[in-house]
Amino acid sequence: MANEGLASDKVRDALRAAHLYYMQDLTMEAIASELRTSRSSVSRLLGFAREIGLVEIQVKSPVDRISSVQQRIRDKYSVTAHVVPVPDSTNEVDRLERVAMSAARILGPFFDSNMTMGIAWGSTLSAVSRHLQEKVTHNSQIVQLNGASNAQTTGIGYASEIMSRFGRAFGAYVQQFPVPAFFDDPRTKEVLWRERSIRRVLEIQKHMDIALFGLGSAFADVPSHVYVGGYLDDADFEQLTRAGVVGDVATVFYRADGSSDDIPMNARSSGPPLSLLSKVSRRVCVVSGRSKLPALRGALAAGLMTDLIVDEATAHSLLEA
C-alpha cells in the first residue's frame, strides 16, 4: 500500500509539473520553486510524464505541415504517409527500431475507447510493441489476425507477448487466435472455421476499427518472422516463387500487382482475406528498409493501407519508380 501511495504521488507531481511547463509556460526554475523541489527533479518528472503517456509531443513544421515527400506519396498512392527521419548510414536493425519507436507514438491518437484493433504478428510489430506508450482506454480490445503455430512450435509465446504488450499499453482486452499460421490441408481450415469458438474471433476481425501490420518479405534485410521461423518449407517457397509472390500481410500473400487470387498458400493461411482487410476504415502499415520496396509497392497496388509509417530513405525510393 505504501508503494502504491508513492506511485500515486509521483503521478500527481508529474501531472502538475507537466501542466505548469507545457500549458502555463513556466520555466523549470519556477516549477521547482512552486513544487519545492530541485530543477533536476522537475526534469525527471517531465520525463516520467512523457514516459507514462501524460504528455504527448507532436513535431510539426511551422512552414509546411505536410512535407513534400509525404504530399507526393499522398498524391500518388492516396495514403497518408508518416515519414520517419533516419540517416542513410543507419544499419537496418537500428532503422527498424527507430521506425518502430515513431510508429508506437503515432499510433496512440488512432486508438481509443470502444474500439477494436487487429494486430498481425511479425518482426516489425514486435519492435513496435516494445515502444508503446500507455494510454488508458475503456471497452477496447486487441484481436490477433492470424494464427502462429507451425510444425515446430505452438508460436504462442512469440505472438502472445506481442499481443499482451498492446493490451497492457491500452488497457484493452486481448483476443488471441489459437490456430496454425498455415494449415496442412485447406479442408481442415474449412471445417475449423465452422466452429463457434473460431467464428467468434472471425466475427471480431470483421468489425475492426484499425488494422495494424507490417509487410512480410522473403528478401528483407531484417528477416520477416514467417520466412525464417519454420513456417514455410522448400516446397512452399517454390510454390510462392511460381506464383510471383512479393510479400504478405498476416500470412496472406500477394503479387506485385496487388492480386492475391489463386495463390495456393492463401487457401491454407489463417490470416484474413485481403478483401476483408481493405474494408477496415483505418489500416496502418509500418515498413522499414529499401529491401521491402517490392512488398510495399504490391501492398499499395492492392490498396491495403490508409496510413503508411516508413523511413525516409524507403519513402524517397518509393517515389523514384
Short mmCIF file of C-alpha atoms in Angstrom, two decimals:
data_model
loop_
_atom_site.label_atom_id
_atom_site.label_comp_id
_atom_site.label_asym_id
_atom_site.label_seq_id
_atom_site.Cartn_x
_atom_site.Cartn_y
_atom_site.Cartn_z
CA MET A 1 0.00 0.00 0.00
CA ALA A 2 2.87 2.34 0.78
CA ASN A 3 4.39 1.75 -2.66
CA GLU A 4 1.03 2.49 -4.30
CA GLY A 5 0.85 5.77 -2.40
CA LEU A 6 4.32 6.76 -3.54
CA ALA A 7 3.45 5.89 -7.14
CA SER A 8 0.27 7.94 -6.92
CA ASP A 9 2.18 10.92 -5.51
CA LYS A 10 4.71 10.69 -8.34
CA VAL A 11 1.99 10.64 -11.00
CA ARG A 12 0.29 13.62 -9.33
CA ASP A 13 3.55 15.60 -9.20
CA ALA A 14 4.39 14.65 -12.79
CA LEU A 15 0.97 15.78 -13.97
CA ARG A 16 1.29 19.09 -12.11
CA ALA A 17 4.80 19.70 -13.44
CA ALA A 18 3.67 18.88 -16.99
CA HIS A 19 0.73 21.26 -16.76
CA LEU A 20 2.90 24.08 -15.46
CA TYR A 21 5.59 23.52 -18.09
CA TYR A 22 3.53 22.76 -21.22
CA MET A 23 0.28 24.61 -20.50
CA GLN A 24 1.44 27.61 -18.48
CA ASP A 25 4.93 28.08 -19.97
CA LEU A 26 6.63 28.23 -16.57
CA THR A 27 10.38 27.71 -16.50
CA MET A 28 11.85 24.69 -14.74
CA GLU A 29 13.22 27.01 -12.07
CA ALA A 30 9.74 28.46 -11.44
CA ILE A 31 8.22 24.97 -11.31
CA ALA A 32 10.93 23.79 -8.91
CA SER A 33 10.14 26.73 -6.64
CA GLU A 34 6.41 26.05 -6.74
CA LEU A 35 6.83 22.32 -6.09
CA ARG A 36 9.57 22.97 -3.53
CA THR A 37 11.99 20.66 -5.25
CA SER A 38 15.10 20.88 -7.44
CA ARG A 39 15.33 21.69 -11.14
CA SER A 40 16.73 18.19 -11.83
CA SER A 41 13.72 16.66 -10.05
CA VAL A 42 11.40 18.69 -12.28
CA SER A 43 13.27 17.44 -15.35
CA ARG A 44 12.80 13.85 -14.16
CA LEU A 45 9.09 14.44 -13.50
CA LEU A 46 8.62 15.80 -17.04
CA GLY A 47 10.44 12.78 -18.46
CA PHE A 48 8.23 10.49 -16.37
CA ALA A 49 5.11 12.31 -17.62
CA ARG A 50 6.14 11.67 -21.22
CA GLU A 51 7.06 8.05 -20.47
CA ILE A 52 3.68 7.09 -18.99
CA GLY A 53 1.67 8.99 -21.57
CA LEU A 54 0.54 12.00 -19.54
CA VAL A 55 2.11 14.13 -22.25
CA GLU A 56 2.14 13.50 -26.00
CA ILE A 57 4.51 15.57 -28.14
CA GLN A 58 3.98 16.16 -31.84
CA VAL A 59 6.56 17.80 -34.08
CA LYS A 60 5.07 19.93 -36.86
CA SER A 61 6.85 22.14 -39.33
CA PRO A 62 5.87 25.81 -38.94
CA VAL A 63 6.36 26.32 -42.67
CA ASP A 64 4.80 23.26 -44.26
CA ARG A 65 2.67 20.94 -42.17
CA ILE A 66 2.99 18.14 -44.71
CA SER A 67 6.46 17.53 -46.11
CA SER A 68 6.88 17.36 -49.86
CA VAL A 69 7.64 13.63 -49.69
CA GLN A 70 4.52 12.92 -47.67
CA GLN A 71 2.45 15.05 -50.04
CA ARG A 72 3.84 13.28 -53.10
CA ILE A 73 3.06 9.86 -51.59
CA ARG A 74 -0.46 11.06 -50.81
CA ASP A 75 -0.92 12.34 -54.37
CA LYS A 76 0.47 9.19 -55.99
CA TYR A 77 -0.94 6.46 -53.77
CA SER A 78 -3.85 8.12 -51.87
CA VAL A 79 -2.42 7.17 -48.48
CA THR A 80 -1.36 9.30 -45.52
CA ALA A 81 2.40 8.90 -45.12
CA HIS A 82 4.30 9.44 -41.88
CA VAL A 83 7.96 9.69 -42.90
CA VAL A 84 10.50 8.95 -40.16
CA PRO A 85 13.88 10.74 -40.46
CA VAL A 86 16.67 8.14 -40.28
CA PRO A 87 20.26 8.72 -41.51
CA ASP A 88 21.27 6.63 -44.54
CA SER A 89 24.26 5.31 -42.60
CA THR A 90 21.99 3.64 -40.01
CA ASN A 91 22.09 -0.18 -40.10
CA GLU A 92 18.82 -1.98 -40.83
CA VAL A 93 18.25 -3.24 -37.28
CA ASP A 94 18.55 0.26 -35.82
CA ARG A 95 16.49 1.66 -38.70
CA LEU A 96 13.65 -0.71 -37.81
CA GLU A 97 13.87 0.28 -34.13
CA ARG A 98 13.65 3.98 -34.96
CA VAL A 99 10.69 3.49 -37.30
CA ALA A 100 9.02 1.25 -34.70
CA MET A 101 9.52 3.85 -31.97
CA SER A 102 7.90 6.54 -34.12
CA ALA A 103 5.09 4.18 -35.13
CA ALA A 104 4.30 3.43 -31.48
CA ARG A 105 3.85 7.15 -30.80
CA ILE A 106 1.91 7.88 -33.99
CA LEU A 107 -0.46 5.01 -33.21
CA GLY A 108 -1.55 6.39 -29.81
CA PRO A 109 -4.04 9.01 -31.06
CA PHE A 110 -5.52 6.50 -33.57
CA PHE A 111 -6.82 4.09 -30.91
CA ASP A 112 -9.32 4.96 -28.20
CA SER A 113 -12.13 3.57 -26.03
CA ASN A 114 -14.80 1.36 -27.61
CA MET A 115 -12.51 0.44 -30.48
CA THR A 116 -11.10 -2.84 -31.81
CA MET A 117 -7.59 -3.09 -33.24
CA GLY A 118 -6.38 -6.06 -35.26
CA ILE A 119 -2.70 -7.00 -34.94
CA ALA A 120 -0.68 -9.06 -37.43
CA TRP A 121 2.28 -10.51 -35.53
CA GLY A 122 5.75 -10.29 -37.06
CA SER A 123 9.21 -8.78 -36.67
CA THR A 124 8.01 -5.22 -37.29
CA LEU A 125 5.04 -5.36 -34.91
CA SER A 126 7.23 -7.00 -32.28
CA ALA A 127 9.51 -3.95 -32.46
CA VAL A 128 6.55 -1.54 -32.32
CA SER A 129 5.13 -3.33 -29.28
CA ARG A 130 8.33 -2.68 -27.31
CA HIS A 131 7.94 1.09 -27.64
CA LEU A 132 4.23 1.58 -26.91
CA GLN A 133 3.25 4.34 -24.50
CA GLU A 134 0.46 3.74 -22.02
CA LYS A 135 -2.94 5.17 -22.86
CA VAL A 136 -5.97 4.33 -20.76
CA THR A 137 -8.95 3.16 -22.84
CA HIS A 138 -12.25 1.53 -21.89
CA ASN A 139 -14.23 -1.25 -23.54
CA SER A 140 -11.50 -1.67 -26.16
CA GLN A 141 -10.00 -4.86 -27.50
CA ILE A 142 -6.99 -6.16 -29.42
CA VAL A 143 -7.57 -9.10 -31.75
CA GLN A 144 -4.92 -11.33 -33.31
CA LEU A 145 -5.34 -11.52 -37.09
CA ASN A 146 -3.58 -14.80 -37.87
CA GLY A 147 -2.53 -17.97 -36.10
CA ALA A 148 1.06 -18.51 -35.03
CA SER A 149 1.71 -22.24 -34.61
CA ASN A 150 3.65 -24.39 -37.03
CA ALA A 151 5.11 -27.90 -37.18
CA GLN A 152 8.00 -26.90 -34.90
CA THR A 153 6.36 -24.65 -32.29
CA THR A 154 3.00 -23.50 -30.98
CA GLY A 155 4.06 -19.90 -31.65
CA ILE A 156 2.06 -18.90 -28.57
CA GLY A 157 5.00 -17.37 -26.71
CA TYR A 158 6.02 -15.16 -29.62
CA ALA A 159 2.59 -13.95 -30.72
CA SER A 160 1.06 -13.68 -27.24
CA GLU A 161 3.89 -11.46 -25.99
CA ILE A 162 3.26 -9.01 -28.83
CA MET A 163 -0.48 -9.07 -28.19
CA SER A 164 -0.02 -8.71 -24.43
CA ARG A 165 2.16 -5.61 -24.84
CA PHE A 166 -0.57 -3.93 -26.86
CA GLY A 167 -3.20 -4.99 -24.35
CA ARG A 168 -1.22 -3.66 -21.39
CA ALA A 169 -0.39 -0.38 -23.12
CA PHE A 170 -4.02 0.42 -23.90
CA GLY A 171 -5.74 -1.39 -21.04
CA ALA A 172 -7.55 -3.42 -23.69
CA TYR A 173 -8.94 -6.97 -23.70
CA VAL A 174 -6.76 -9.27 -25.81
CA GLN A 175 -8.38 -11.85 -28.06
CA GLN A 176 -5.82 -14.40 -29.24
CA PHE A 177 -6.31 -16.69 -32.23
CA PRO A 178 -5.04 -20.18 -31.27
CA VAL A 179 -4.85 -21.79 -34.71
CA PRO A 180 -1.97 -22.69 -37.06
CA ALA A 181 -0.45 -19.98 -39.21
CA PHE A 182 -0.89 -22.37 -42.16
CA PHE A 183 -2.99 -25.50 -42.30
CA ASP A 184 -1.59 -28.61 -43.98
CA ASP A 185 -4.91 -29.13 -45.75
CA PRO A 186 -7.33 -26.35 -46.75
CA ARG A 187 -10.21 -28.68 -45.90
CA THR A 188 -9.11 -28.73 -42.26
CA LYS A 189 -9.33 -24.95 -42.19
CA GLU A 190 -12.81 -25.04 -43.74
CA VAL A 191 -14.06 -27.40 -41.01
CA LEU A 192 -12.41 -25.48 -38.16
CA TRP A 193 -13.79 -22.16 -39.47
CA ARG A 194 -17.28 -23.57 -38.78
CA GLU A 195 -16.57 -23.99 -35.06
CA ARG A 196 -18.36 -21.46 -32.86
CA SER A 197 -15.22 -20.52 -30.90
CA ILE A 198 -13.36 -19.74 -34.13
CA ARG A 199 -16.33 -17.99 -35.74
CA ARG A 200 -16.45 -15.65 -32.74
CA VAL A 201 -12.87 -14.47 -33.40
CA LEU A 202 -13.51 -14.17 -37.13
CA GLU A 203 -16.56 -12.02 -36.36
CA ILE A 204 -14.44 -9.70 -34.18
CA GLN A 205 -11.97 -9.35 -37.04
CA LYS A 206 -14.79 -8.32 -39.38
CA HIS A 207 -15.61 -5.37 -37.13
CA MET A 208 -12.13 -3.93 -36.60
CA ASP A 209 -11.76 -0.17 -36.40
CA ILE A 210 -7.99 -0.34 -37.00
CA ALA A 211 -5.72 -2.95 -38.57
CA LEU A 212 -2.01 -2.67 -37.79
CA PHE A 213 0.52 -4.68 -39.76
CA GLY A 214 3.99 -4.89 -41.22
CA LEU A 215 4.84 -6.43 -44.58
CA GLY A 216 6.38 -9.87 -44.79
CA SER A 217 9.12 -10.36 -47.35
CA ALA A 218 11.48 -13.19 -48.19
CA PHE A 219 14.08 -10.63 -49.25
CA ALA A 220 14.08 -8.27 -46.28
CA ASP A 221 17.42 -7.35 -44.69
CA VAL A 222 15.77 -7.81 -41.28
CA PRO A 223 14.17 -11.25 -41.84
CA SER A 224 10.40 -11.47 -41.66
CA HIS A 225 9.46 -13.98 -38.96
CA VAL A 226 7.16 -16.04 -41.16
CA TYR A 227 10.01 -16.72 -43.61
CA VAL A 228 12.65 -17.73 -41.04
CA GLY A 229 10.56 -19.10 -38.18
CA GLY A 230 9.88 -22.57 -39.56
CA TYR A 231 6.52 -21.75 -41.12
CA LEU A 232 7.49 -22.50 -44.72
CA ASP A 233 9.40 -25.43 -46.23
CA ASP A 234 11.26 -25.66 -49.53
CA ALA A 235 8.14 -26.74 -51.41
CA ASP A 236 6.25 -23.73 -50.03
CA PHE A 237 8.99 -21.33 -51.14
CA GLU A 238 8.98 -22.85 -54.63
CA GLN A 239 5.22 -22.50 -54.79
CA LEU A 240 5.38 -18.85 -53.76
CA THR A 241 8.07 -18.15 -56.35
CA ARG A 242 5.99 -19.75 -59.12
CA ALA A 243 3.00 -17.64 -58.05
CA GLY A 244 5.05 -14.43 -58.33
CA VAL A 245 4.59 -13.52 -54.67
CA VAL A 246 6.35 -10.35 -53.46
CA GLY A 247 5.05 -10.14 -49.88
CA ASP A 248 2.37 -10.94 -47.35
CA VAL A 249 0.15 -9.30 -44.76
CA ALA A 250 -0.83 -11.50 -41.81
CA THR A 251 0.44 -14.57 -43.76
CA VAL A 252 -1.79 -13.81 -46.76
CA PHE A 253 0.35 -13.48 -49.89
CA TYR A 254 0.07 -11.11 -52.85
CA ARG A 255 1.80 -10.33 -56.15
CA ALA A 256 3.44 -7.15 -57.47
CA ASP A 257 0.14 -6.02 -59.00
CA GLY A 258 -1.63 -6.43 -55.65
CA SER A 259 -3.58 -9.53 -56.66
CA SER A 260 -3.91 -12.45 -54.26
CA ASP A 261 -6.35 -14.75 -56.07
CA ASP A 262 -5.30 -18.28 -56.97
CA ILE A 263 -2.21 -18.28 -54.76
CA PRO A 264 -2.46 -21.83 -53.32
CA MET A 265 -0.87 -20.94 -49.97
CA ASN A 266 -3.66 -18.46 -49.22
CA ALA A 267 -6.19 -21.31 -49.08
CA ARG A 268 -4.15 -22.71 -46.18
CA SER A 269 -3.49 -19.39 -44.42
CA SER A 270 -5.26 -18.41 -41.19
CA GLY A 271 -4.95 -14.70 -41.97
CA PRO A 272 -7.91 -12.60 -43.10
CA PRO A 273 -8.57 -12.30 -46.84
CA LEU A 274 -7.13 -9.09 -48.24
CA SER A 275 -10.61 -8.17 -49.42
CA LEU A 276 -11.74 -8.13 -45.78
CA LEU A 277 -8.69 -6.17 -44.67
CA SER A 278 -9.29 -3.50 -47.30
CA LYS A 279 -12.72 -2.76 -45.75
CA VAL A 280 -11.26 -1.70 -42.38
CA SER A 281 -11.66 2.06 -42.00
CA ARG A 282 -8.08 2.65 -40.83
CA ARG A 283 -5.26 0.37 -41.97
CA VAL A 284 -1.82 1.26 -40.65
CA CYS A 285 1.21 -0.27 -42.34
CA VAL A 286 4.71 0.02 -40.83
CA VAL A 287 7.67 -0.50 -43.18
CA SER A 288 11.42 -0.16 -42.71
CA GLY A 289 14.18 -0.62 -45.27
CA ARG A 290 14.53 -0.45 -49.06
CA SER A 291 14.64 -4.26 -49.26
CA LYS A 292 10.88 -4.21 -48.62
CA LEU A 293 10.12 -1.97 -51.60
CA PRO A 294 8.67 -4.80 -53.77
CA ALA A 295 6.40 -5.83 -50.91
CA LEU A 296 5.43 -2.20 -50.27
CA ARG A 297 4.62 -1.48 -53.90
CA GLY A 298 2.50 -4.62 -54.09
CA ALA A 299 0.61 -3.69 -50.92
CA LEU A 300 -0.05 -0.20 -52.29
CA ALA A 301 -1.28 -1.68 -55.56
CA ALA A 302 -3.69 -3.82 -53.54
CA GLY A 303 -4.98 -0.77 -51.64
CA LEU A 304 -4.17 -2.39 -48.31
CA MET A 305 -3.35 0.73 -46.29
CA THR A 306 -4.73 4.12 -45.38
CA ASP A 307 -1.65 5.13 -43.36
CA LEU A 308 1.98 4.33 -44.09
CA ILE A 309 4.72 4.76 -41.49
CA VAL A 310 8.06 4.47 -43.29
CA ASP A 311 11.68 5.56 -43.03
CA GLU A 312 12.87 8.48 -45.12
CA ALA A 313 15.17 6.55 -47.48
CA THR A 314 12.48 3.99 -48.34
CA ALA A 315 9.95 6.80 -48.89
CA HIS A 316 12.27 8.53 -51.37
CA SER A 317 12.97 5.24 -53.16
CA LEU A 318 9.26 4.52 -53.38
CA LEU A 319 8.78 7.75 -55.35
CA GLU A 320 11.64 7.08 -57.76
CA ALA A 321 9.77 4.44 -59.74
#
